Amino acid sequence: MHLYVIVVTVQDDLRQLRYSLQKLTINESGKTLDVHALDSAIRKTESNIRKHAEDYLKTVTKQVVVLPSIEDLQKKTVQIPKWKPALESIPDVCPQREELPGASPGEKHKSALTMRLLCNPAHPNNRAIMHEKFGISLPDVHKRSTNAAKHSRIITGPVVSLQAIERKGRHTMAVPEEEMRTDKGLLCMSIQHKAASLHHREDSHPSKIGPIGLKYRCLKQLKWETVPGSTSGRTGRECTPLWTTKTPPPSTTSKSIDHKVVMQSTSSLIPKSPQNLPAQVPVSISKYPFTIIKGRINPVATDFSHFKQSFSLCWSSVLDALEALEKLLREFAVPLAKVSGERLVEFGHGWDNGWKKAPPVTGLLSVLENWEEVVSLVSRPGQRYKGEGGIEAAAIHIQSCWRRYFARTAYLRHCRRKWAAGTIVISWLMYAQMRRVRKALQARRFRQLENHRSRAQHLAANWKHIQSSKRTIIHIPSLGYSQSQRLSLRGFEILQNVQISRLCDIRDENVEVIYVCSQHLGEDILHYYSSLLKCDGATDGADTGTTQASSCSRRFVILTPEAVDYFPTHNMCLSTLLKYSPRTLKRIRNLIQGKQAYVVGGVAHVDDLAVADELGVPILAPEPAVAQLYSTKSGGRRIFAGAEVDVPPGQGDIYSLNQLHETLAELMTQNMDVKRWLFKMDSEHGGRGTAYCDVCHLSCYNWALQEYHRHGPELWKAKWIQEAVLLRYLDEIPEWLARYARPAKTSCYSNWACFLKTFLRQGGVVEAYPPSDSVTCLTVDLLLEPGGEVTMMSCGDQLHGSCQLETIGSTVPQTSVHPETLQSICMRVGQACLQRLIIGYVSVDLASFLNHNTKEQKVWAIDLDLTYSDQLAMTQMLLMMTGGTLNCRAGCLQVPMPGREKCCEHQIAAKPPVVNRYAVIGSHLFHSNLSMLYHHVFFKMCKAHGMGFNLKRKQGTVFALYNSCKRCRIGMIAVSEDLQGALVTFARNLSVIHQEISASKTQGETNFKELIKDIENVLQTTVQNKMRAVEEKPAA
């Protein structure tokens, strides 16, 4: 072994000589000494010496021994080996992100037992396990076993033995002091029982690894690029491992990535918290310290030579860690670093055995004695760019930042463009789809309209035949208002069922009725109408909510569309619900199959055509577009003007505020006797869209009256005389309206501002209120037959509640206008409607009053509704119960009385006597407390107070029920021999019902009181008219 020590000493001398020659430059006569030739000679000599030394060791130990390289750390180059070993013999040491598969519990236990045996050199099985696991045959030195640690680059042989020194839980490989005093040519190392771990256990707890390896697996690992100065692969070796070969120069991208990894690793060194700091190294004096100045080691320095000589046998594992440390210090321009030799050896040993990737920066810096100063310097911003390759690293960093910014900007721009393109595409697709759907709907509606027109022509041509034969009438009492109006109506489903009295059309033996109901009726209502119509039919309640007549060939049926359950809160009109109810439509088709049938609707809606087209039957109504045009207030005034009937002074089609003010000023100037002006919305109904304002609040009104009386009625017609009053009105009207105009129903529009906004949006009419203290309004229902005839179906004087412009009931027949005058007005209005292709049921509202100047009665046509009215539906029930006939031309209700004695068989039956009856009809009676009583309890209460109908005398009280759940709305008819008796009976019934269902503290919400007051006024007017008639007879 002395020869081996001599060879190693010679190698060290040659290395120091070459290091000195690299610094030597001699200029003689302008010539430079050829150092490379001398360096080549020294390398050749070194190679020969190492070859002879290895041959000698092979002969002695019969093992391959690799001596450490003597090349300089700063001039190392990596050469690609010329030989190509088999792939199976090359270990896979490439960095892998995946974790190695975990061992089973049995294997872990076996591995732990083996490690304990390896750590105990005195155990008899130690040598066998070393030979079996690592292929190391340990010699028998002084009868003691040796422990050899196998590394991927560790020299093995008979003299390779390591001393394990344990310091506070950290195993460090070192050389005893006793042997340091011996001859340097002899490297004889003793063996102690506490041996160091030969390889790092990956499944062990970090606390058992030591302070250096504590953070190895927790922090990011550093990837070190291979540079020409690296000593990972050393020249002069016979077999250079695969991982030490020199790779091609890295591209700019790879450099950027490597630099990014380095920067990320060093950024983690900033001590954000105590947990991020490297493991605290115990305070101990290192036996082998050396210094690294500016990232370079002086190989001839005494401390480094002493360290290298002490650990020469395991130098290959220490060298890689030392090179990585040097490179890190050079890159960050660390001026001075003090290295602890023991920590470096331990780190190199652990890295060489357990680390498959580049060492972590924190682990490298933990081998330094002044690691705190170095960490603070390394973590300083911009420090990386002051060291080796700093300019290139800065350039790479700037380029990467710029490329990232440029790529991010381009990506965001691409995302915006992509989003914009997607939005445009989706919008275009939606537009195209909507366009296709719109065209399809237009085509379908046009087809439905064409079919409606063809069926209407057939209905007009065969109307007389249909009226005289058996027919089926499909009643659909739909309220086709606009969506905003439907949503604002309370109890909309009940309002669509107010005309349930249409069932009474079966009083004609040739008529069968199919009534479409907007809600499911309870058994109590079905039983009530079954009893009411028992003379002509009976009901048969089915599970589907229908009612059929069991007698008289099942003369009527009540159907409820299934879509009522699908749209309970949408307030859809009945035609729309029926349109989306295929089962109900199929049921109706089966009922009318092979029969003459037509539809009688309500307020016209476009879905009426869809339902009629689905059923294949005509509609006894105008086209929806025509009905929408002439059912407005402005459209009604146009029809009245075409019929040449008297209308209130006014103007329609007002859509702007200036137009409103100018029109109102002009009308007020021309009609000085009018005390109140009305403002009516075009599309509203039932007094909801009406407001009023009295001229008495106008400050200049008295002065205008004086001007009118001064010029006289004849001269006042001249425009130049009215100009002064007109200009004065124009100045005061805006403020006058803002302060004194009031909506008729504040529940719909709380103030004038809200009303005016809707009025100008929908359009409306300004017209005069009749200039009289006693005004009677009446309603006449007309049937405009497709054949061109006009028939008066009903007529009655209106009864009002709290709002004088809202109709709650009426008295039938009317008594305020002479029948002939009424007949003339109605015929002219009916013919004007027929000229405009309006057929079906039409309701005309008239106002009669006494002119103070001429003392003559005047009748104004004030409203026109192209629909089946509530008064007509209640009149059908009245005629059903009395069996009478309403003669509107004569103005009387003729009721046949049953005979007292039966006629003989051979005697011709005489006609029953006919008497006149008067009735008071209330179709919109509302009381919130009615919902507390079930219908059978309500009828018992009425029976206890004598409220009932006498079929023999054809007089009494009849109720109409609309809803089984809420029960707060009812209808009532009171029939008597004279008008005064009917009014008294009706008022008494209201008073009794109110007293029975109300307490002193729970009066409830009702319109009974206002209606009773209006009836009292009518009674007073009736008494006064009778007294005036009695006084006029003696005078005549």
CSV table of C-alpha atoms in Angstrom, one decimal, residues 183-424:
chain,number,residue,atom,x,y,z
A,183,ASP,CA,3.0,9.3,7.8
A,184,LYS,CA,1.2,10.9,4.9
A,185,GLY,CA,2.1,8.1,2.7
A,186,LEU,CA,-0.1,5.7,4.6
A,187,LEU,CA,-3.9,5.9,4.7
A,188,CYS,CA,-4.9,3.4,7.3
A,189,MET,CA,-8.4,4.0,8.8
A,190,SER,CA,-9.8,2.2,11.8
A,191,ILE,CA,-13.3,1.0,12.1
A,192,GLN,CA,-15.7,1.9,14.9
A,193,HIS,CA,-18.9,0.2,15.8
A,194,LYS,CA,-21.1,3.3,15.0
A,195,ALA,CA,-20.9,3.3,11.3
A,196,ALA,CA,-22.5,5.9,9.0
A,197,SER,CA,-25.6,5.1,6.9
A,198,LEU,CA,-24.5,3.8,3.6
A,199,HIS,CA,-27.5,5.2,1.7
A,200,HIS,CA,-30.3,7.6,2.4
A,201,ARG,CA,-33.6,6.1,3.3
A,202,GLU,CA,-36.3,7.9,1.4
A,203,ASP,CA,-39.1,6.7,3.8
A,204,SER,CA,-37.3,8.0,6.9
A,205,HIS,CA,-38.4,11.0,8.9
A,206,PRO,CA,-36.6,14.2,8.0
A,207,SER,CA,-35.6,14.7,11.6
A,208,LYS,CA,-33.5,11.5,11.4
A,209,ILE,CA,-31.6,12.8,8.4
A,210,GLY,CA,-29.9,15.7,10.1
A,211,PRO,CA,-30.1,19.5,9.7
A,212,ILE,CA,-28.6,19.4,6.2
A,213,GLY,CA,-31.2,17.0,4.7
A,214,LEU,CA,-34.1,18.5,6.6
A,215,LYS,CA,-35.3,20.6,3.8
A,216,TYR,CA,-34.2,18.5,0.9
A,217,ARG,CA,-37.6,17.1,0.0
A,218,CYS,CA,-39.7,20.1,1.0
A,219,LEU,CA,-38.2,22.8,-1.1
A,220,LYS,CA,-37.8,23.2,-4.9
A,221,GLN,CA,-34.8,21.4,-6.3
A,222,LEU,CA,-32.3,23.2,-8.4
A,223,LYS,CA,-31.4,22.1,-11.9
A,224,TRP,CA,-27.8,22.8,-12.7
A,225,GLU,CA,-26.8,23.4,-16.4
A,226,THR,CA,-23.7,21.7,-17.6
A,227,VAL,CA,-21.0,24.1,-18.5
A,228,PRO,CA,-17.5,23.6,-19.8
A,229,GLY,CA,-16.1,24.3,-16.4
A,230,SER,CA,-18.1,21.6,-14.7
A,231,THR,CA,-16.3,18.6,-13.3
A,232,SER,CA,-19.3,16.3,-13.4
A,233,GLY,CA,-17.4,14.3,-16.0
A,234,ARG,CA,-13.6,14.2,-15.5
A,235,THR,CA,-11.1,13.5,-18.3
A,236,GLY,CA,-8.6,10.8,-17.8
A,237,ARG,CA,-11.1,8.3,-16.5
A,238,GLU,CA,-11.4,5.0,-18.2
A,239,CYS,CA,-15.2,4.8,-18.0
A,240,THR,CA,-17.0,8.1,-17.8
A,241,PRO,CA,-20.6,7.6,-16.5
A,242,LEU,CA,-23.5,8.6,-18.7
A,243,TRP,CA,-24.5,11.5,-16.5
A,244,THR,CA,-21.1,13.1,-16.7
A,245,THR,CA,-21.0,13.4,-20.5
A,246,LYS,CA,-20.9,16.9,-21.9
A,247,THR,CA,-24.3,17.9,-23.4
A,248,PRO,CA,-24.6,20.3,-26.4
A,249,PRO,CA,-24.9,24.0,-25.7
A,250,PRO,CA,-28.3,24.9,-24.3
A,251,SER,CA,-30.7,26.9,-26.4
A,252,THR,CA,-32.0,30.3,-25.4
A,253,THR,CA,-35.2,28.7,-24.3
A,254,SER,CA,-33.5,26.1,-22.1
A,255,LYS,CA,-31.3,28.8,-20.6
A,256,SER,CA,-34.3,30.9,-19.8
A,257,ILE,CA,-35.9,27.9,-18.2
A,258,ASP,CA,-32.8,27.0,-16.2
A,259,HIS,CA,-32.4,30.6,-15.1
A,260,LYS,CA,-36.0,30.8,-14.1
A,261,VAL,CA,-35.5,27.7,-12.0
A,262,VAL,CA,-32.5,29.2,-10.3
A,263,MET,CA,-34.3,32.4,-9.6
A,264,GLN,CA,-37.3,30.6,-8.2
A,265,SER,CA,-35.0,28.5,-6.0
A,266,THR,CA,-33.1,31.5,-4.7
A,267,SER,CA,-36.3,33.5,-4.2
A,268,SER,CA,-37.4,30.9,-1.7
A,269,LEU,CA,-34.4,31.8,0.4
A,270,ILE,CA,-36.0,35.0,1.6
A,271,PRO,CA,-36.8,34.4,5.3
A,272,LYS,CA,-40.5,35.1,5.2
A,273,SER,CA,-41.1,33.0,8.3
A,274,PRO,CA,-39.0,31.0,10.7
A,275,GLN,CA,-40.1,27.8,9.0
A,276,ASN,CA,-38.5,28.9,5.7
A,277,LEU,CA,-35.1,29.2,7.2
A,278,PRO,CA,-32.5,26.4,6.7
A,279,ALA,CA,-32.0,24.0,9.5
A,280,GLN,CA,-29.9,25.5,12.4
A,281,VAL,CA,-26.5,23.9,12.4
A,282,PRO,CA,-25.3,23.0,15.9
A,283,VAL,CA,-22.4,25.2,17.0
A,284,SER,CA,-19.3,23.1,16.6
A,285,ILE,CA,-15.7,23.7,15.5
A,286,SER,CA,-15.0,22.1,12.1
A,287,LYS,CA,-11.9,20.2,11.8
A,288,TYR,CA,-11.6,20.6,8.1
A,289,PRO,CA,-12.7,24.1,7.2
A,290,PHE,CA,-11.6,25.9,4.0
A,291,THR,CA,-12.4,29.1,2.2
A,292,ILE,CA,-13.9,29.8,-1.2
A,293,ILE,CA,-13.0,33.3,-2.4
A,294,LYS,CA,-15.2,34.8,-5.2
A,295,GLY,CA,-16.5,31.4,-6.0
A,296,ARG,CA,-13.2,29.7,-6.6
A,297,ILE,CA,-11.1,27.4,-4.6
A,298,ASN,CA,-7.3,27.7,-4.3
A,299,PRO,CA,-6.2,24.0,-4.7
A,300,VAL,CA,-2.8,24.8,-3.2
A,301,ALA,CA,-4.3,26.4,-0.1
A,302,THR,CA,-3.2,24.5,3.1
A,303,ASP,CA,-6.8,24.2,4.5
A,304,PHE,CA,-8.2,22.8,1.2
A,305,SER,CA,-5.2,20.5,0.7
A,306,HIS,CA,-5.6,19.2,4.2
A,307,PHE,CA,-9.4,18.6,3.6
A,308,LYS,CA,-8.8,16.9,0.3
A,309,GLN,CA,-6.1,14.7,1.6
A,310,SER,CA,-8.2,13.6,4.5
A,311,PHE,CA,-11.2,12.6,2.3
A,312,SER,CA,-9.4,11.5,-0.8
A,313,LEU,CA,-10.9,8.0,-0.8
A,314,CYS,CA,-14.5,9.4,-1.1
A,315,TRP,CA,-13.5,12.5,-3.1
A,316,SER,CA,-15.7,11.6,-6.1
A,317,SER,CA,-18.9,12.1,-4.1
A,318,VAL,CA,-17.6,15.3,-2.5
A,319,LEU,CA,-16.4,16.8,-5.8
A,320,ASP,CA,-19.9,17.1,-7.4
A,321,ALA,CA,-21.3,18.9,-4.4
A,322,LEU,CA,-18.2,21.1,-4.3
A,323,GLU,CA,-18.6,22.0,-8.0
A,324,ALA,CA,-22.3,22.9,-7.5
A,325,LEU,CA,-21.4,25.1,-4.5
A,326,GLU,CA,-18.6,26.9,-6.4
A,327,LYS,CA,-21.0,27.5,-9.3
A,328,LEU,CA,-23.6,28.9,-7.0
A,329,LEU,CA,-21.2,31.2,-5.3
A,330,ARG,CA,-19.8,32.5,-8.6
A,331,GLU,CA,-23.2,33.1,-10.0
A,332,PHE,CA,-24.2,35.2,-7.0
A,333,ALA,CA,-20.8,36.9,-6.7
A,334,VAL,CA,-20.2,35.8,-3.1
A,335,PRO,CA,-16.9,37.3,-2.0
A,336,LEU,CA,-16.2,34.9,0.8
A,337,ALA,CA,-17.6,31.6,1.9
A,338,LYS,CA,-16.4,29.5,4.7
A,339,VAL,CA,-17.1,25.8,4.1
A,340,SER,CA,-17.3,23.2,6.8
A,341,GLY,CA,-15.6,20.1,5.4
A,342,GLU,CA,-17.6,17.6,7.5
A,343,ARG,CA,-21.0,19.1,6.4
A,344,LEU,CA,-19.8,19.1,2.8
A,345,VAL,CA,-18.8,15.4,3.0
A,346,GLU,CA,-22.1,14.5,4.6
A,347,PHE,CA,-24.1,16.5,2.0
A,348,GLY,CA,-22.2,14.9,-0.9
A,349,HIS,CA,-22.7,11.5,0.6
A,350,GLY,CA,-26.5,12.1,1.0
A,351,TRP,CA,-26.8,13.7,-2.4
A,352,ASP,CA,-24.9,11.0,-4.1
A,353,ASN,CA,-27.0,8.2,-2.6
A,354,GLY,CA,-30.5,9.6,-2.2
A,355,TRP,CA,-30.9,12.6,-4.5
A,356,LYS,CA,-31.9,11.9,-8.1
A,357,LYS,CA,-32.2,15.5,-9.0
A,358,ALA,CA,-30.1,18.7,-8.6
A,359,PRO,CA,-29.3,19.7,-5.0
A,360,PRO,CA,-31.4,22.3,-3.4
A,361,VAL,CA,-29.9,25.7,-2.8
A,362,THR,CA,-30.7,25.7,0.9
A,363,GLY,CA,-28.9,22.4,1.2
A,364,LEU,CA,-25.8,23.7,-0.5
A,365,LEU,CA,-25.7,26.8,1.6
A,366,SER,CA,-26.2,24.9,4.8
A,367,VAL,CA,-22.6,23.5,4.4
A,368,LEU,CA,-21.3,27.0,5.0
A,369,GLU,CA,-20.2,28.2,8.3
A,370,ASN,CA,-21.2,31.8,7.4
A,371,TRP,CA,-24.4,30.6,5.7
A,372,GLU,CA,-26.5,33.4,7.2
A,373,GLU,CA,-24.4,36.1,5.6
A,374,VAL,CA,-24.4,34.2,2.3
A,375,VAL,CA,-28.1,33.7,2.4
A,376,SER,CA,-28.8,37.4,3.0
A,377,LEU,CA,-26.5,38.2,0.1
A,378,VAL,CA,-27.9,35.6,-2.3
A,379,SER,CA,-31.5,36.7,-1.5
A,380,ARG,CA,-30.7,40.3,-2.3
A,381,PRO,CA,-32.6,41.5,-5.4
A,382,GLY,CA,-30.4,41.7,-8.5
A,383,GLN,CA,-27.5,39.8,-6.9
A,384,ARG,CA,-27.7,37.1,-9.5
A,385,TYR,CA,-26.8,39.5,-12.2
A,386,LYS,CA,-23.5,40.6,-10.5
A,387,GLY,CA,-22.0,37.2,-10.7
A,388,GLU,CA,-20.7,34.9,-13.4
A,389,GLY,CA,-23.0,35.0,-16.5
A,390,GLY,CA,-25.0,37.8,-14.9
A,391,ILE,CA,-25.2,39.8,-18.1
A,392,GLU,CA,-26.5,36.8,-20.0
A,393,ALA,CA,-28.9,35.9,-17.2
A,394,ALA,CA,-30.1,39.5,-17.1
A,395,ALA,CA,-30.6,39.5,-20.8
A,396,ILE,CA,-32.4,36.1,-20.6
A,397,HIS,CA,-34.6,37.5,-17.8
A,398,ILE,CA,-35.4,40.7,-19.7
A,399,GLN,CA,-36.2,38.7,-22.8
A,400,SER,CA,-38.3,36.2,-20.9
A,401,CYS,CA,-40.2,39.1,-19.3
A,402,TRP,CA,-40.7,40.8,-22.6
A,403,ARG,CA,-41.7,37.6,-24.3
A,404,ARG,CA,-44.1,36.9,-21.5
A,405,TYR,CA,-45.6,40.4,-21.7
A,406,PHE,CA,-45.8,40.2,-25.5
A,407,ALA,CA,-47.3,36.7,-25.4
A,408,ARG,CA,-49.7,37.7,-22.6
A,409,THR,CA,-50.8,40.8,-24.5
A,410,ALA,CA,-51.2,38.8,-27.7
A,411,TYR,CA,-53.2,36.1,-25.7
A,412,LEU,CA,-55.5,38.7,-24.2
A,413,ARG,CA,-56.0,40.3,-27.5
A,414,HIS,CA,-56.7,36.9,-29.0
A,415,CYS,CA,-59.2,36.2,-26.1
A,416,ARG,CA,-60.9,39.5,-26.7
A,417,ARG,CA,-61.2,38.9,-30.4
A,418,LYS,CA,-62.3,35.3,-29.7
A,419,TRP,CA,-64.9,36.6,-27.3
A,420,ALA,CA,-66.0,39.3,-29.7
A,421,ALA,CA,-66.2,36.7,-32.5
A,422,GLY,CA,-68.2,34.4,-30.3
A,423,THR,CA,-70.6,37.1,-29.3
A,424,ILE,CA,-71.1,38.1,-32.9
